[in-house]
């Protein structure tokens, strides 16, 4: 084969069905636990930085170890629930991010594999068109439109047209 398959680990139909079912279960489980902030709300509430997380952690430590020093104006049950949920969500986000990164990397390799195979097929079509084989001239013309200048003699790394 003229190109290397960089990624040849494929999902079976059963695996796709299982994953889609699990994704639906996750979406259902998270449905009433996630927020959808507007850009303005994201800017308004922001995200606490690492220094401010240290403040929150220190206040929690004082609450846990010396509750008599805690303000009566704070809903400490809600504080604890927010703290615990935030830690749980952060752990889930890290796990999801790891999965997304791995899936994205695998998809990049498959995109590369597909592109190399498409280039090989295009070269074959050009060869067949040059021999006046039926249908190949139209195929070459339709594919050629995606390359800068319409036709590209650099088949190793042709430059696709950018939108």
Short mmCIF file of N, CA and C in Angstrom, two decimals:
data_model
loop_
_atom_site.label_atom_id
_atom_site.label_comp_id
_atom_site.label_asym_id
_atom_site.label_seq_id
_atom_site.Cartn_x
_atom_site.Cartn_y
_atom_site.Cartn_z
N UNK A 1 0.86 -1.17 0.00
CA UNK A 1 0.00 0.00 0.00
C UNK A 1 0.90 1.24 0.00
N UNK A 2 0.56 2.27 -0.73
CA UNK A 2 1.45 3.42 -0.89
C UNK A 2 1.51 4.37 0.30
N UNK A 3 0.70 4.19 1.29
CA UNK A 3 0.76 5.05 2.48
C UNK A 3 0.67 4.18 3.72
N UNK A 4 1.07 4.75 4.83
CA UNK A 4 1.06 4.01 6.09
C UNK A 4 -0.22 4.32 6.85
N UNK A 5 -0.88 3.29 7.30
CA UNK A 5 -2.04 3.48 8.17
C UNK A 5 -1.52 3.79 9.57
N UNK A 6 -1.61 5.05 9.94
CA UNK A 6 -1.11 5.46 11.25
C UNK A 6 -2.08 5.09 12.36
N UNK A 7 -3.34 4.95 12.03
CA UNK A 7 -4.35 4.60 13.04
C UNK A 7 -5.30 3.57 12.44
N UNK A 8 -5.19 2.35 12.93
CA UNK A 8 -6.06 1.30 12.41
C UNK A 8 -6.82 0.57 13.52
N UNK A 9 -7.02 1.26 14.63
CA UNK A 9 -7.86 0.72 15.71
C UNK A 9 -9.26 1.27 15.51
N UNK A 10 -10.15 0.43 15.04
CA UNK A 10 -11.49 0.89 14.67
C UNK A 10 -12.54 0.35 15.64
N UNK A 11 -13.60 1.13 15.79
CA UNK A 11 -14.71 0.72 16.64
C UNK A 11 -15.60 -0.27 15.88
N UNK A 12 -16.05 -1.30 16.58
CA UNK A 12 -17.03 -2.20 16.00
C UNK A 12 -18.40 -1.55 16.14
N UNK A 13 -19.38 -2.07 15.44
CA UNK A 13 -20.74 -1.55 15.56
C UNK A 13 -21.24 -1.68 17.00
N UNK A 14 -20.91 -2.79 17.65
CA UNK A 14 -21.34 -3.00 19.03
C UNK A 14 -20.68 -1.98 19.97
N UNK A 15 -19.40 -1.71 19.76
CA UNK A 15 -18.71 -0.71 20.59
C UNK A 15 -19.33 0.68 20.40
N UNK A 16 -19.63 1.03 19.16
CA UNK A 16 -20.26 2.34 18.89
C UNK A 16 -21.61 2.43 19.59
N UNK A 17 -22.39 1.36 19.55
CA UNK A 17 -23.69 1.33 20.21
C UNK A 17 -23.52 1.48 21.72
N UNK A 18 -22.57 0.77 22.29
CA UNK A 18 -22.30 0.85 23.73
C UNK A 18 -21.88 2.27 24.12
N UNK A 19 -20.95 2.84 23.38
CA UNK A 19 -20.45 4.19 23.69
C UNK A 19 -21.57 5.21 23.56
N UNK A 20 -22.35 5.13 22.49
CA UNK A 20 -23.47 6.07 22.32
C UNK A 20 -24.48 5.95 23.46
N UNK A 21 -24.73 4.72 23.89
CA UNK A 21 -25.64 4.51 25.02
C UNK A 21 -25.08 5.09 26.32
N UNK A 22 -23.79 4.90 26.54
CA UNK A 22 -23.16 5.46 27.73
C UNK A 22 -23.14 6.99 27.68
N UNK A 23 -22.91 7.55 26.50
CA UNK A 23 -22.93 9.01 26.36
C UNK A 23 -24.32 9.54 26.68
N UNK A 24 -25.35 8.86 26.22
CA UNK A 24 -26.72 9.27 26.52
C UNK A 24 -26.97 9.21 28.02
N UNK A 25 -26.48 8.16 28.67
CA UNK A 25 -26.63 8.05 30.12
C UNK A 25 -25.91 9.20 30.83
N UNK A 26 -24.71 9.53 30.37
CA UNK A 26 -23.97 10.65 30.96
C UNK A 26 -24.70 11.97 30.75
N UNK A 27 -25.17 12.20 29.54
CA UNK A 27 -25.90 13.44 29.26
C UNK A 27 -27.14 13.55 30.14
N UNK A 28 -27.81 12.44 30.34
CA UNK A 28 -28.99 12.42 31.21
C UNK A 28 -28.60 12.69 32.66
N UNK A 29 -27.52 12.06 33.10
CA UNK A 29 -27.07 12.24 34.49
C UNK A 29 -26.63 13.68 34.76
N UNK A 30 -26.05 14.33 33.77
CA UNK A 30 -25.57 15.70 33.94
C UNK A 30 -26.62 16.75 33.61
N UNK A 31 -27.73 16.37 33.02
CA UNK A 31 -28.70 17.32 32.48
C UNK A 31 -29.10 18.42 33.46
N UNK A 32 -29.40 18.08 34.68
CA UNK A 32 -29.84 19.11 35.62
C UNK A 32 -28.73 19.52 36.58
N UNK A 33 -27.48 19.20 36.22
CA UNK A 33 -26.35 19.55 37.08
C UNK A 33 -25.37 20.51 36.41
N UNK A 34 -25.66 20.90 35.19
CA UNK A 34 -24.73 21.78 34.48
C UNK A 34 -25.37 23.13 34.22
N UNK A 35 -24.53 24.14 34.07
CA UNK A 35 -25.00 25.50 33.82
C UNK A 35 -24.62 25.89 32.40
N UNK A 36 -25.42 26.74 31.81
CA UNK A 36 -25.16 27.27 30.49
C UNK A 36 -25.06 28.78 30.62
N UNK A 37 -23.85 29.28 30.82
CA UNK A 37 -23.64 30.71 31.03
C UNK A 37 -23.50 31.44 29.70
N UNK A 38 -24.00 32.65 29.68
CA UNK A 38 -23.78 33.52 28.52
C UNK A 38 -22.35 34.03 28.59
N UNK A 39 -21.83 34.55 27.49
CA UNK A 39 -20.48 35.14 27.55
C UNK A 39 -20.37 36.24 28.61
N UNK A 40 -21.43 37.02 28.77
CA UNK A 40 -21.42 38.08 29.78
C UNK A 40 -21.35 37.50 31.19
N UNK A 41 -22.11 36.42 31.42
CA UNK A 41 -22.09 35.78 32.73
C UNK A 41 -20.72 35.15 33.01
N UNK A 42 -20.13 34.55 31.99
CA UNK A 42 -18.79 33.96 32.17
C UNK A 42 -17.80 35.04 32.57
N UNK A 43 -17.92 36.20 31.94
CA UNK A 43 -17.02 37.32 32.26
C UNK A 43 -17.30 37.84 33.67
N UNK A 44 -18.57 37.95 34.02
CA UNK A 44 -18.97 38.48 35.33
C UNK A 44 -18.48 37.57 36.46
N UNK A 45 -18.74 36.26 36.34
CA UNK A 45 -18.41 35.34 37.42
C UNK A 45 -16.98 34.80 37.31
N UNK A 46 -16.48 34.74 36.09
CA UNK A 46 -15.10 34.32 35.88
C UNK A 46 -14.77 32.98 36.48
N UNK A 47 -13.52 32.82 36.79
CA UNK A 47 -13.03 31.61 37.41
C UNK A 47 -12.01 32.04 38.46
N UNK A 48 -12.10 31.45 39.64
CA UNK A 48 -11.14 31.87 40.66
C UNK A 48 -9.76 31.35 40.27
N UNK A 49 -8.76 32.16 40.50
CA UNK A 49 -7.40 31.75 40.16
C UNK A 49 -6.82 30.88 41.26
N UNK A 50 -5.60 30.44 41.06
CA UNK A 50 -4.98 29.52 42.02
C UNK A 50 -4.82 30.16 43.40
N UNK A 51 -4.49 31.45 43.44
CA UNK A 51 -4.34 32.14 44.71
C UNK A 51 -5.66 32.15 45.48
N UNK A 52 -6.76 32.42 44.78
CA UNK A 52 -8.07 32.46 45.43
C UNK A 52 -8.53 31.07 45.85
N UNK A 53 -8.11 30.04 45.12
CA UNK A 53 -8.42 28.67 45.55
C UNK A 53 -7.74 28.37 46.87
N UNK A 54 -6.54 28.91 47.05
CA UNK A 54 -5.84 28.72 48.32
C UNK A 54 -6.62 29.35 49.47
N UNK A 55 -7.22 30.51 49.21
CA UNK A 55 -8.04 31.18 50.23
C UNK A 55 -9.23 30.30 50.60
N UNK A 56 -9.93 29.80 49.57
CA UNK A 56 -11.09 28.93 49.81
C UNK A 56 -10.66 27.70 50.61
N UNK A 57 -9.55 27.09 50.21
CA UNK A 57 -9.07 25.90 50.92
C UNK A 57 -8.72 26.20 52.37
N UNK A 58 -8.10 27.35 52.61
CA UNK A 58 -7.72 27.71 53.98
C UNK A 58 -8.97 27.97 54.83
N UNK A 59 -9.98 28.65 54.26
CA UNK A 59 -11.23 28.87 54.99
C UNK A 59 -11.89 27.54 55.31
N UNK A 60 -11.86 26.62 54.36
CA UNK A 60 -12.44 25.28 54.60
C UNK A 60 -11.68 24.57 55.72
N UNK A 61 -10.35 24.66 55.68
CA UNK A 61 -9.56 24.05 56.74
C UNK A 61 -9.94 24.60 58.12
N UNK A 62 -10.08 25.93 58.20
CA UNK A 62 -10.48 26.52 59.48
C UNK A 62 -11.88 26.05 59.88
N UNK A 63 -12.79 25.98 58.90
CA UNK A 63 -14.15 25.53 59.20
C UNK A 63 -14.13 24.10 59.72
N UNK A 64 -13.34 23.24 59.07
CA UNK A 64 -13.28 21.83 59.48
C UNK A 64 -12.60 21.65 60.84
N UNK A 65 -11.58 22.45 61.12
CA UNK A 65 -10.77 22.23 62.33
C UNK A 65 -11.10 23.15 63.50
N UNK A 66 -11.63 24.33 63.20
CA UNK A 66 -11.98 25.28 64.25
C UNK A 66 -13.29 25.98 63.89
N UNK A 67 -14.40 25.24 63.86
CA UNK A 67 -15.67 25.80 63.41
C UNK A 67 -16.14 27.01 64.23
N UNK A 68 -15.69 27.16 65.44
CA UNK A 68 -16.10 28.30 66.26
C UNK A 68 -15.60 29.62 65.68
N UNK A 69 -14.57 29.57 64.83
CA UNK A 69 -14.02 30.77 64.21
C UNK A 69 -14.73 31.14 62.91
N UNK A 70 -15.72 30.36 62.51
CA UNK A 70 -16.42 30.58 61.24
C UNK A 70 -17.55 31.58 61.38
N UNK A 71 -17.76 32.33 60.31
CA UNK A 71 -18.83 33.34 60.28
C UNK A 71 -20.20 32.66 60.29
N UNK A 72 -21.10 33.22 61.09
CA UNK A 72 -22.48 32.73 61.11
C UNK A 72 -23.24 33.18 59.87
N UNK A 73 -22.68 34.13 59.12
CA UNK A 73 -23.34 34.64 57.91
C UNK A 73 -23.16 33.74 56.69
N UNK A 74 -22.35 32.72 56.81
CA UNK A 74 -22.10 31.81 55.69
C UNK A 74 -22.95 30.56 55.88
N UNK A 75 -23.59 30.11 54.81
CA UNK A 75 -24.33 28.85 54.83
C UNK A 75 -23.29 27.74 54.65
N UNK A 76 -22.83 27.18 55.74
CA UNK A 76 -21.72 26.22 55.69
C UNK A 76 -22.12 24.88 55.08
N UNK A 77 -23.39 24.53 55.16
CA UNK A 77 -23.85 23.31 54.49
C UNK A 77 -23.72 23.49 52.98
N UNK A 78 -24.16 24.64 52.49
CA UNK A 78 -24.05 24.94 51.06
C UNK A 78 -22.58 25.09 50.65
N UNK A 79 -21.78 25.73 51.49
CA UNK A 79 -20.35 25.86 51.22
C UNK A 79 -19.71 24.49 51.01
N UNK A 80 -20.00 23.57 51.93
CA UNK A 80 -19.44 22.22 51.84
C UNK A 80 -19.93 21.49 50.59
N UNK A 81 -21.22 21.64 50.29
CA UNK A 81 -21.77 20.99 49.09
C UNK A 81 -21.12 21.55 47.83
N UNK A 82 -20.97 22.89 47.76
CA UNK A 82 -20.30 23.52 46.61
C UNK A 82 -18.85 23.04 46.50
N UNK A 83 -18.17 22.98 47.63
CA UNK A 83 -16.77 22.56 47.65
C UNK A 83 -16.62 21.12 47.14
N UNK A 84 -17.46 20.24 47.66
CA UNK A 84 -17.40 18.83 47.26
C UNK A 84 -17.76 18.65 45.79
N UNK A 85 -18.83 19.33 45.34
CA UNK A 85 -19.24 19.21 43.93
C UNK A 85 -18.17 19.77 43.00
N UNK A 86 -17.55 20.88 43.42
CA UNK A 86 -16.52 21.47 42.59
C UNK A 86 -15.34 20.51 42.41
N UNK A 87 -14.93 19.87 43.50
CA UNK A 87 -13.83 18.90 43.45
C UNK A 87 -14.21 17.71 42.55
N UNK A 88 -15.44 17.23 42.70
CA UNK A 88 -15.90 16.11 41.87
C UNK A 88 -15.92 16.51 40.40
N UNK A 89 -16.47 17.68 40.09
CA UNK A 89 -16.54 18.15 38.70
C UNK A 89 -15.15 18.32 38.12
N UNK A 90 -14.22 18.85 38.90
CA UNK A 90 -12.86 19.02 38.40
C UNK A 90 -12.24 17.67 38.04
N UNK A 91 -12.46 16.67 38.87
CA UNK A 91 -11.94 15.33 38.58
C UNK A 91 -12.57 14.76 37.32
N UNK A 92 -13.88 14.95 37.15
CA UNK A 92 -14.57 14.47 35.95
C UNK A 92 -14.06 15.21 34.72
N UNK A 93 -13.88 16.52 34.84
CA UNK A 93 -13.38 17.32 33.71
C UNK A 93 -12.01 16.82 33.28
N UNK A 94 -11.14 16.53 34.23
CA UNK A 94 -9.81 16.02 33.89
C UNK A 94 -9.91 14.70 33.15
N UNK A 95 -10.79 13.82 33.62
CA UNK A 95 -10.96 12.52 32.95
C UNK A 95 -11.51 12.71 31.54
N UNK A 96 -12.53 13.57 31.41
CA UNK A 96 -13.08 13.85 30.08
C UNK A 96 -12.03 14.47 29.17
N UNK A 97 -11.26 15.41 29.69
CA UNK A 97 -10.23 16.08 28.88
C UNK A 97 -9.21 15.07 28.37
N UNK A 98 -8.85 14.11 29.20
CA UNK A 98 -7.91 13.07 28.78
C UNK A 98 -8.52 12.23 27.65
N UNK A 99 -9.80 11.88 27.80
CA UNK A 99 -10.47 11.13 26.73
C UNK A 99 -10.56 11.95 25.45
N UNK A 100 -10.95 13.21 25.57
CA UNK A 100 -11.09 14.07 24.39
C UNK A 100 -9.75 14.22 23.69
N UNK A 101 -8.68 14.42 24.45
CA UNK A 101 -7.35 14.56 23.87
C UNK A 101 -6.95 13.30 23.11
N UNK A 102 -7.17 12.15 23.72
CA UNK A 102 -6.84 10.88 23.05
C UNK A 102 -7.67 10.65 21.81
N UNK A 103 -8.98 10.94 21.89
CA UNK A 103 -9.85 10.79 20.72
C UNK A 103 -9.44 11.76 19.61
N UNK A 104 -9.13 12.99 19.99
CA UNK A 104 -8.72 13.99 19.00
C UNK A 104 -7.42 13.57 18.32
N UNK A 105 -6.46 13.08 19.08
CA UNK A 105 -5.20 12.63 18.49
C UNK A 105 -5.42 11.46 17.54
N UNK A 106 -6.26 10.53 17.94
CA UNK A 106 -6.57 9.38 17.08
C UNK A 106 -7.27 9.83 15.80
N UNK A 107 -8.19 10.79 15.94
CA UNK A 107 -8.90 11.32 14.76
C UNK A 107 -7.94 12.02 13.82
N UNK A 108 -6.96 12.75 14.35
CA UNK A 108 -5.96 13.42 13.52
C UNK A 108 -5.23 12.39 12.66
N UNK A 109 -4.84 11.27 13.28
CA UNK A 109 -4.15 10.23 12.52
C UNK A 109 -5.06 9.63 11.45
N UNK A 110 -6.33 9.43 11.77
CA UNK A 110 -7.26 8.88 10.79
C UNK A 110 -7.53 9.88 9.67
N UNK A 111 -7.61 11.17 10.00
CA UNK A 111 -7.74 12.19 8.97
C UNK A 111 -6.55 12.15 8.01
N UNK A 112 -5.36 12.01 8.58
CA UNK A 112 -4.14 11.92 7.78
C UNK A 112 -4.19 10.69 6.88
N UNK A 113 -4.57 9.55 7.46
CA UNK A 113 -4.69 8.32 6.67
C UNK A 113 -5.66 8.51 5.51
N UNK A 114 -6.84 9.09 5.81
CA UNK A 114 -7.84 9.31 4.75
C UNK A 114 -7.31 10.23 3.66
N UNK A 115 -6.62 11.30 4.06
CA UNK A 115 -6.11 12.26 3.09
C UNK A 115 -5.06 11.61 2.19
N UNK A 116 -4.16 10.82 2.79
CA UNK A 116 -3.14 10.15 1.98
C UNK A 116 -3.77 9.15 1.01
N UNK A 117 -4.77 8.42 1.47
CA UNK A 117 -5.47 7.49 0.59
C UNK A 117 -6.19 8.23 -0.53
N UNK A 118 -6.79 9.38 -0.21
CA UNK A 118 -7.49 10.18 -1.22
C UNK A 118 -6.50 10.68 -2.26
N UNK A 119 -5.30 11.09 -1.84
CA UNK A 119 -4.28 11.55 -2.78
C UNK A 119 -3.84 10.41 -3.70
N UNK A 120 -3.70 9.23 -3.13
CA UNK A 120 -3.33 8.06 -3.94
C UNK A 120 -4.41 7.76 -4.98
N UNK A 121 -5.67 7.84 -4.54
CA UNK A 121 -6.77 7.60 -5.46
C UNK A 121 -6.82 8.68 -6.55
N UNK A 122 -6.55 9.91 -6.18
CA UNK A 122 -6.54 11.01 -7.15
C UNK A 122 -5.44 10.80 -8.19
N UNK A 123 -4.26 10.39 -7.75
CA UNK A 123 -3.17 10.10 -8.68
C UNK A 123 -3.55 8.97 -9.63
N UNK A 124 -4.21 7.96 -9.10
CA UNK A 124 -4.66 6.85 -9.93
C UNK A 124 -5.68 7.34 -10.96
N UNK A 125 -6.61 8.18 -10.52
CA UNK A 125 -7.61 8.73 -11.45
C UNK A 125 -6.95 9.55 -12.53
N UNK A 126 -5.93 10.33 -12.20
CA UNK A 126 -5.22 11.12 -13.21
C UNK A 126 -4.53 10.20 -14.22
N UNK A 127 -3.94 9.12 -13.71
CA UNK A 127 -3.29 8.14 -14.59
C UNK A 127 -4.32 7.53 -15.55
N UNK A 128 -5.47 7.10 -14.99
CA UNK A 128 -6.50 6.48 -15.84
C UNK A 128 -7.08 7.50 -16.83
N UNK A 129 -7.23 8.75 -16.38
CA UNK A 129 -7.75 9.79 -17.29
C UNK A 129 -6.78 10.03 -18.44
N UNK A 130 -5.48 9.96 -18.15
CA UNK A 130 -4.48 10.17 -19.21
C UNK A 130 -4.52 9.05 -20.24
N UNK A 131 -5.07 7.90 -19.85
CA UNK A 131 -5.22 6.77 -20.76
C UNK A 131 -6.62 6.74 -21.37
N UNK A 132 -7.37 7.84 -21.16
CA UNK A 132 -8.73 7.99 -21.69
C UNK A 132 -9.71 6.92 -21.19
N UNK A 133 -9.51 6.47 -19.96
CA UNK A 133 -10.44 5.50 -19.37
C UNK A 133 -11.75 6.23 -19.03
N UNK A 134 -12.86 5.56 -19.28
CA UNK A 134 -14.19 6.14 -19.12
C UNK A 134 -14.45 6.65 -17.69
N UNK A 135 -14.90 7.89 -17.54
CA UNK A 135 -15.33 8.46 -16.27
C UNK A 135 -14.25 9.14 -15.45
N UNK A 136 -13.01 8.85 -15.73
CA UNK A 136 -11.93 9.39 -14.89
C UNK A 136 -11.67 10.87 -15.12
N UNK A 137 -11.88 11.36 -16.30
CA UNK A 137 -11.66 12.80 -16.56
C UNK A 137 -12.58 13.64 -15.69
N UNK A 138 -13.83 13.24 -15.56
CA UNK A 138 -14.77 13.98 -14.72
C UNK A 138 -14.35 13.90 -13.24
N UNK A 139 -13.94 12.71 -12.82
CA UNK A 139 -13.49 12.55 -11.43
C UNK A 139 -12.30 13.46 -11.15
N UNK A 140 -11.32 13.48 -12.05
CA UNK A 140 -10.14 14.32 -11.87
C UNK A 140 -10.54 15.79 -11.82
N UNK A 141 -11.42 16.21 -12.72
CA UNK A 141 -11.85 17.61 -12.76
C UNK A 141 -12.55 18.00 -11.46
N UNK A 142 -13.38 17.12 -10.93
CA UNK A 142 -14.12 17.44 -9.70
C UNK A 142 -13.20 17.49 -8.49
N UNK A 143 -12.20 16.62 -8.45
CA UNK A 143 -11.28 16.63 -7.32
C UNK A 143 -10.27 17.77 -7.46
N UNK A 144 -9.86 18.07 -8.67
CA UNK A 144 -8.85 19.12 -8.92
C UNK A 144 -9.27 20.48 -8.38
N UNK A 145 -10.57 20.74 -8.32
CA UNK A 145 -11.05 22.04 -7.84
C UNK A 145 -10.63 22.33 -6.40
N UNK A 146 -10.28 21.30 -5.64
CA UNK A 146 -9.92 21.50 -4.24
C UNK A 146 -8.45 21.83 -4.03
N UNK A 147 -7.67 21.82 -5.10
CA UNK A 147 -6.26 22.14 -5.01
C UNK A 147 -6.02 23.54 -5.54
N UNK A 148 -5.10 24.28 -4.89
CA UNK A 148 -4.76 25.63 -5.32
C UNK A 148 -4.34 25.60 -6.79
N UNK A 149 -4.93 26.47 -7.58
CA UNK A 149 -4.60 26.52 -8.99
C UNK A 149 -5.32 25.48 -9.81
N UNK A 150 -6.17 24.65 -9.21
CA UNK A 150 -6.96 23.68 -9.94
C UNK A 150 -6.26 22.36 -10.13
N UNK A 151 -4.97 22.37 -10.49
CA UNK A 151 -4.22 21.12 -10.66
C UNK A 151 -2.91 21.30 -9.93
N UNK A 152 -2.42 20.25 -9.34
CA UNK A 152 -1.21 20.34 -8.55
C UNK A 152 -0.27 19.23 -8.95
N UNK A 153 0.95 19.59 -9.28
CA UNK A 153 1.93 18.57 -9.66
C UNK A 153 2.66 18.04 -8.44
N UNK A 154 2.56 18.71 -7.31
CA UNK A 154 3.17 18.25 -6.07
C UNK A 154 2.18 17.33 -5.37
N UNK A 155 2.27 16.05 -5.65
CA UNK A 155 1.28 15.11 -5.09
C UNK A 155 1.63 14.67 -3.67
N UNK A 156 2.87 14.90 -3.23
CA UNK A 156 3.23 14.51 -1.88
C UNK A 156 2.52 15.35 -0.83
N UNK A 157 2.46 16.64 -1.07
CA UNK A 157 1.81 17.56 -0.13
C UNK A 157 1.08 18.65 -0.88
N UNK A 158 0.04 18.31 -1.62
CA UNK A 158 -0.68 19.37 -2.33
C UNK A 158 -1.33 20.33 -1.36
N UNK A 159 -1.42 21.57 -1.77
CA UNK A 159 -2.00 22.59 -0.89
C UNK A 159 -3.50 22.71 -1.17
N UNK A 160 -4.34 22.28 -0.22
CA UNK A 160 -5.79 22.44 -0.43
C UNK A 160 -6.18 23.91 -0.36
N UNK A 161 -7.26 24.22 -1.02
CA UNK A 161 -7.77 25.58 -1.01
C UNK A 161 -8.33 25.86 0.37
N UNK A 162 -7.99 27.00 0.94
CA UNK A 162 -8.53 27.38 2.24
C UNK A 162 -9.71 28.29 2.04
N UNK A 163 -10.73 28.15 2.89
CA UNK A 163 -11.93 28.97 2.73
C UNK A 163 -11.67 30.42 3.06
#
